[in-house]
CSV table of C-alpha atoms in Angstrom, one decimal:
chain,number,residue,atom,x,y,z
B,185,MET,CA,-48.8,4.1,-67.8
B,186,GLN,CA,-48.7,7.6,-66.3
B,187,SER,CA,-45.4,8.6,-64.6
B,188,LYS,CA,-45.6,10.0,-61.1
B,189,SER,CA,-44.6,13.6,-61.1
B,190,VAL,CA,-42.7,15.0,-58.1
B,191,SER,CA,-43.4,18.6,-57.2
B,192,PRO,CA,-40.5,21.0,-56.8
B,193,GLN,CA,-41.5,21.6,-53.2
B,194,THR,CA,-41.3,17.8,-52.4
B,195,GLY,CA,-37.9,17.6,-54.0
B,196,ARG,CA,-36.6,20.5,-52.0
B,197,LEU,CA,-37.9,18.9,-48.8
B,198,LYS,CA,-36.1,15.6,-49.6
B,199,ILE,CA,-32.8,17.5,-50.4
B,200,GLY,CA,-33.1,19.5,-47.3
B,201,LYS,CA,-33.7,16.4,-45.2
B,202,LYS,CA,-30.6,14.7,-46.7
B,203,GLU,CA,-28.5,17.8,-46.0
B,204,GLU,CA,-29.8,17.9,-42.4
B,205,ASP,CA,-28.9,14.3,-41.9
B,206,ALA,CA,-25.5,14.9,-43.3
B,207,ARG,CA,-24.9,17.8,-40.9
B,208,LYS,CA,-26.0,15.7,-38.0
B,209,GLU,CA,-23.7,12.9,-38.9
B,210,LYS,CA,-20.8,15.3,-39.3
B,211,LEU,CA,-21.6,16.8,-35.9
B,212,VAL,CA,-21.7,13.4,-34.2
B,213,SER,CA,-18.5,12.3,-35.8
B,214,SER,CA,-16.8,15.5,-34.6
B,215,LEU,CA,-17.8,14.9,-30.9
B,216,PRO,CA,-15.5,12.8,-28.6
B,217,SER,CA,-16.8,9.2,-28.4
B,218,ALA,CA,-17.9,7.9,-25.1
B,219,THR,CA,-16.0,4.6,-25.6
B,220,ILE,CA,-12.6,3.8,-27.0
B,221,ASN,CA,-12.7,1.5,-30.0
B,222,ILE,CA,-9.7,-0.8,-29.5
B,223,SER,CA,-9.7,-1.9,-33.1
B,224,THR,CA,-9.1,1.6,-34.3
B,225,LEU,CA,-6.1,2.1,-31.9
B,226,SER,CA,-2.6,1.9,-33.3
B,227,PHE,CA,-0.3,-1.0,-32.4
B,228,ARG,CA,1.6,1.2,-30.0
B,229,SER,CA,-1.6,2.2,-28.2
B,230,LYS,CA,-2.7,-1.4,-27.9
B,231,CYS,CA,0.6,-2.3,-26.3
B,232,PHE,CA,0.3,0.7,-24.0
B,233,LEU,CA,-3.2,-0.4,-22.9
B,234,LYS,CA,-1.9,-3.9,-22.1
B,235,LEU,CA,1.0,-2.5,-20.2
B,236,PHE,CA,-1.3,-0.2,-18.4
B,237,ARG,CA,-3.4,-3.1,-17.2
B,238,LEU,CA,-0.3,-5.1,-16.2
B,239,LEU,CA,1.1,-2.2,-14.1
B,240,LEU,CA,-2.2,-1.8,-12.4
B,241,GLY,CA,-2.1,-5.5,-11.5
B,242,VAL,CA,1.4,-5.1,-10.1
B,243,ASN,CA,0.3,-2.2,-8.0
B,244,ILE,CA,-2.6,-4.2,-6.6
B,245,THR,CA,-0.1,-7.0,-5.8
B,246,PHE,CA,2.3,-4.6,-4.0
B,247,SER,CA,-0.6,-3.0,-2.1
B,248,ALA,CA,-1.8,-6.4,-1.0
B,249,THR,CA,1.7,-7.3,0.2
B,250,ILE,CA,1.9,-4.1,2.3
B,251,MET,CA,-1.5,-4.9,3.8
B,252,LEU,CA,-0.2,-8.4,4.7
B,253,THR,CA,2.8,-6.8,6.3
B,254,SER,CA,0.4,-4.7,8.3
B,255,VAL,CA,-1.3,-7.8,9.5
B,256,LEU,CA,2.0,-9.4,10.5
B,257,TYR,CA,2.9,-6.2,12.4
B,258,ALA,CA,-0.4,-6.3,14.2
B,259,ILE,CA,0.2,-9.9,15.2
B,260,TYR,CA,3.8,-9.7,16.3
B,261,PHE,CA,4.4,-6.1,17.2
B,262,ASN,CA,1.2,-4.3,18.1
B,263,GLY,CA,0.1,-6.1,21.3
B,264,CYS,CA,2.8,-7.2,23.6
B,265,VAL,CA,5.5,-5.1,22.0
B,266,SER,CA,3.5,-1.9,22.4
B,267,LEU,CA,2.7,-2.9,26.0
B,268,LEU,CA,6.3,-3.4,27.0
B,269,PHE,CA,8.3,-1.2,24.7
B,270,GLY,CA,5.9,1.6,23.8
B,271,PRO,CA,4.9,2.8,20.3
B,272,LEU,CA,8.0,1.9,18.3
B,273,LEU,CA,6.1,3.2,15.3
B,274,SER,CA,4.2,6.4,15.8
B,275,PHE,CA,0.5,6.8,14.9
B,276,GLY,CA,1.5,9.2,12.0
B,277,THR,CA,3.7,6.5,10.5
B,278,LYS,CA,1.0,3.9,10.5
B,279,LEU,CA,-1.6,6.3,9.2
B,280,PHE,CA,0.7,7.4,6.3
B,281,PHE,CA,1.3,3.9,5.0
B,282,ILE,CA,-2.2,2.6,5.5
B,283,THR,CA,-3.8,5.7,3.8
B,284,ALA,CA,-1.4,5.7,0.8
B,285,VAL,CA,-1.8,1.9,0.2
B,286,THR,CA,-5.6,1.9,0.5
B,287,LYS,CA,-6.0,4.8,-1.9
B,288,THR,CA,-3.6,3.2,-4.4
B,289,MET,CA,-5.3,-0.1,-4.3
B,290,LEU,CA,-8.8,1.5,-4.9
B,291,LEU,CA,-7.3,3.6,-7.7
B,292,SER,CA,-5.7,0.6,-9.4
B,293,LEU,CA,-9.0,-1.4,-9.2
B,294,PHE,CA,-10.9,1.5,-10.7
B,295,GLY,CA,-8.2,1.8,-13.5
B,296,LEU,CA,-8.6,-1.9,-14.3
B,297,PHE,CA,-12.4,-1.4,-14.5
B,298,ALA,CA,-12.0,1.6,-16.8
B,299,SER,CA,-9.5,-0.1,-19.1
B,300,THR,CA,-11.7,-3.2,-19.3
B,301,CYS,CA,-14.9,-1.2,-20.2
B,302,ASN,CA,-12.9,1.1,-22.5
B,303,ILE,CA,-15.0,4.1,-21.4
B,304,GLN,CA,-13.2,7.3,-22.1
B,305,LYS,CA,-14.7,9.3,-19.3
B,306,TYR,CA,-13.6,6.7,-16.8
B,307,LEU,CA,-10.1,6.7,-18.1
B,308,THR,CA,-10.1,10.5,-17.9
B,309,LEU,CA,-11.4,10.3,-14.3
B,310,TYR,CA,-8.6,7.8,-13.5
B,311,LEU,CA,-6.1,10.4,-14.9
B,312,LYS,CA,-7.5,13.1,-12.6
B,313,MET,CA,-7.7,10.8,-9.6
B,314,ALA,CA,-4.1,9.6,-10.1
B,315,ILE,CA,-2.8,13.2,-10.2
B,316,PHE,CA,-4.7,14.1,-7.1
B,317,LEU,CA,-3.3,11.0,-5.3
B,318,LEU,CA,0.3,11.9,-6.2
B,319,ALA,CA,-0.2,15.5,-5.0
B,320,MET,CA,-1.8,14.3,-1.7
B,321,THR,CA,0.8,11.6,-1.1
B,322,THR,CA,3.6,14.1,-1.7
B,323,LEU,CA,2.1,16.6,0.8
B,324,PHE,CA,1.5,13.7,3.3
B,325,ALA,CA,5.1,12.5,2.9
B,326,ILE,CA,6.5,16.0,3.7
B,327,TRP,CA,4.3,16.2,6.8
B,328,PHE,CA,5.4,12.7,7.8
B,329,ILE,CA,9.1,13.5,7.5
B,330,LEU,CA,8.7,16.7,9.5
B,331,HIS,CA,6.6,15.1,12.3
B,332,ARG,CA,8.2,11.7,12.5
B,333,LYS,CA,8.8,11.0,16.2
B,334,TYR,CA,7.7,8.7,19.1
B,335,ASP,CA,4.4,9.3,20.7
B,336,ILE,CA,5.8,9.1,24.2
B,337,ASP,CA,9.1,8.8,26.0
B,338,LEU,CA,10.3,5.2,25.7
B,339,SER,CA,12.5,5.6,28.8
B,340,GLU,CA,9.3,5.3,30.8
B,341,PHE,CA,8.8,1.8,29.6
B,342,LYS,CA,12.5,0.8,30.2
B,343,SER,CA,12.3,1.7,33.8
B,344,LYS,CA,8.8,0.4,34.4
B,345,SER,CA,8.6,-2.6,36.7
B,346,ILE,CA,6.6,-5.7,35.8
B,347,CYS,CA,3.5,-5.8,37.9
B,348,THR,CA,0.7,-7.6,36.0
B,349,LYS,CA,0.2,-11.1,34.8
B,350,GLU,CA,-0.3,-9.8,31.2
B,351,GLU,CA,3.1,-8.1,31.2
B,352,THR,CA,4.8,-11.3,32.5
B,353,GLU,CA,3.1,-13.4,29.8
B,354,CYS,CA,4.1,-10.8,27.1
B,355,TRP,CA,7.7,-11.0,28.2
B,356,GLY,CA,7.6,-14.8,27.9
B,357,PHE,CA,6.1,-14.6,24.4
B,358,ILE,CA,8.5,-11.9,23.1
B,359,GLN,CA,11.7,-13.6,24.5
B,360,LYS,CA,10.7,-17.0,23.0
B,361,THR,CA,9.6,-15.5,19.7
B,362,PHE,CA,12.5,-13.2,19.0
B,363,HIS,CA,15.2,-15.2,20.9
B,364,CYS,CA,16.2,-12.3,23.2
B,365,CYS,CA,16.3,-11.5,26.9
B,366,GLY,CA,15.2,-8.5,28.8
B,367,TRP,CA,15.2,-4.9,27.5
B,368,GLU,CA,18.9,-4.7,26.7
B,369,GLY,CA,20.1,-8.1,28.0
B,370,THR,CA,20.1,-10.4,30.9
B,371,ASP,CA,21.1,-7.6,33.4
B,372,TYR,CA,17.5,-6.4,33.1
B,373,TRP,CA,16.4,-9.3,35.2
B,374,LYS,CA,17.4,-10.0,38.8
B,375,GLU,CA,16.6,-13.6,38.1
B,376,VAL,CA,16.6,-14.7,34.4
B,377,PRO,CA,13.3,-16.3,33.5
B,378,LEU,CA,13.0,-19.6,31.7
B,379,SER,CA,11.7,-17.9,28.5
B,380,CYS,CA,15.3,-16.5,28.0
B,381,CYS,CA,16.7,-20.1,27.6
B,382,ASN,CA,19.0,-20.4,24.5
B,383,LYS,CA,18.2,-23.8,23.2
B,384,SER,CA,21.0,-23.7,20.7
B,385,LEU,CA,23.6,-24.1,23.5
B,386,LYS,CA,24.7,-27.5,24.7
B,387,GLY,CA,23.4,-28.6,28.1
B,388,TYR,CA,20.3,-26.4,27.9
B,389,LYS,CA,18.1,-29.4,28.8
B,390,GLU,CA,19.8,-29.8,32.1
B,391,ASN,CA,19.9,-26.1,33.0
B,392,CYS,CA,16.6,-24.9,31.6
B,393,THR,CA,14.3,-26.9,33.8
B,394,SER,CA,13.2,-24.5,36.5
B,395,LYS,CA,11.4,-21.2,36.6
B,396,PHE,CA,14.7,-19.3,36.5
B,397,ILE,CA,17.9,-20.2,34.7
B,398,PRO,CA,21.6,-19.3,34.8
B,399,LYS,CA,22.7,-16.2,32.8
B,400,SER,CA,25.2,-18.3,30.8
B,401,PHE,CA,22.3,-20.2,29.2
B,402,ALA,CA,20.2,-17.2,28.3
B,403,TYR,CA,20.1,-15.2,25.1
B,404,ASN,CA,22.8,-12.4,25.0
B,405,LYS,CA,20.9,-9.9,22.9
B,406,GLY,CA,18.3,-7.6,24.4
B,407,CYS,CA,14.7,-7.5,23.0
B,408,PHE,CA,14.4,-3.8,22.3
B,409,ASP,CA,17.3,-3.6,19.8
B,410,LYS,CA,16.2,-6.9,18.1
B,411,ILE,CA,12.6,-5.9,17.8
B,412,ASN,CA,13.5,-2.4,16.6
B,413,LYS,CA,15.7,-3.9,13.9
B,414,TYR,CA,12.9,-6.1,12.6
B,415,ILE,CA,10.5,-3.1,12.6
B,416,MET,CA,13.1,-1.0,10.7
B,417,ILE,CA,13.4,-3.8,8.1
B,418,LEU,CA,9.6,-3.8,7.7
B,419,VAL,CA,9.5,0.0,7.4
B,420,TRP,CA,12.3,-0.1,4.7
B,421,CYS,CA,10.6,-2.8,2.8
B,422,VAL,CA,7.2,-1.0,2.9
B,423,SER,CA,8.9,2.3,1.9
B,424,ILE,CA,10.5,0.6,-1.1
B,425,LEU,CA,7.2,-0.9,-2.2
B,426,CYS,CA,5.4,2.4,-1.7
B,427,THR,CA,8.1,4.2,-3.9
B,428,LEU,CA,7.6,1.6,-6.6
B,429,ILE,CA,3.9,2.0,-6.4
B,430,LEU,CA,4.2,5.8,-6.9
B,431,ILE,CA,6.6,5.3,-9.8
B,432,ILE,CA,4.1,2.9,-11.4
B,433,VAL,CA,1.2,5.4,-10.9
B,434,ILE,CA,3.3,8.0,-12.8
B,435,ILE,CA,4.0,5.6,-15.6
B,436,THR,CA,0.2,4.8,-15.9
B,437,LEU,CA,-0.5,8.5,-16.0
B,438,ILE,CA,1.7,8.8,-19.1
B,439,LEU,CA,0.2,5.7,-20.7
B,440,VAL,CA,-3.5,6.6,-20.2
B,441,ASN,CA,-2.9,10.1,-21.3
B,442,TYR,CA,-1.4,8.8,-24.6
B,443,ILE,CA,-4.3,6.4,-25.1
B,444,ILE,CA,-7.0,9.1,-24.5
B,445,ARG,CA,-5.3,11.5,-26.9
B,446,GLU,CA,-5.1,9.0,-29.7
B,447,ARG,CA,-8.6,7.6,-29.4
């Protein structure tokens, strides 16, 4: 049998092709990968990735809690309270909390998506967005502290006489709901309305039967101080949650930066 001879030119072409393939493979391996291979991560990075997802879930829960608080505020404080007592929370205060919470929830959802897909460019984008969020929230917080004030003079509402059916119904709703009477007490009324009746007192059934009741069977505390106290409690709770959310965002920044660097 005759052996096939390979020409020197063909041999050089094959060697050149192999060298070219090797160079391409080396070039591709040197480029940053589009995805993060979890199996190649160290044990510490895997733990950091799980912690990253957990913290994002906590942030989403906190954000949802603040949104629920906003709904409660809208139900109990935004309608009748604003009508009778004015804007106890300024527009800037409401805007600050709503904006910060909305941005954080969207950022956390995007972070969960990025960590689930293990796509490096998405995690890098999360890193940049989180830094931008922290910077904007800090500037917004400074503006909020410097401009925190009432929108209008509340004394106008205190001296305002009740003249509409809606205002009368609102006073009845507020006094029954918050167990209070008048702006600062029963002296606000010439005749104390039935909605001020304190049902925790003995003999209220006999004395709280007509449209107006004796002052001795009415709530002692005024509605303004009581409502303002509830609102301040809500503001402090929301402020604490927002602080925790920002702390968690900072921790996630550290975690995702470590994961990206080790990939």
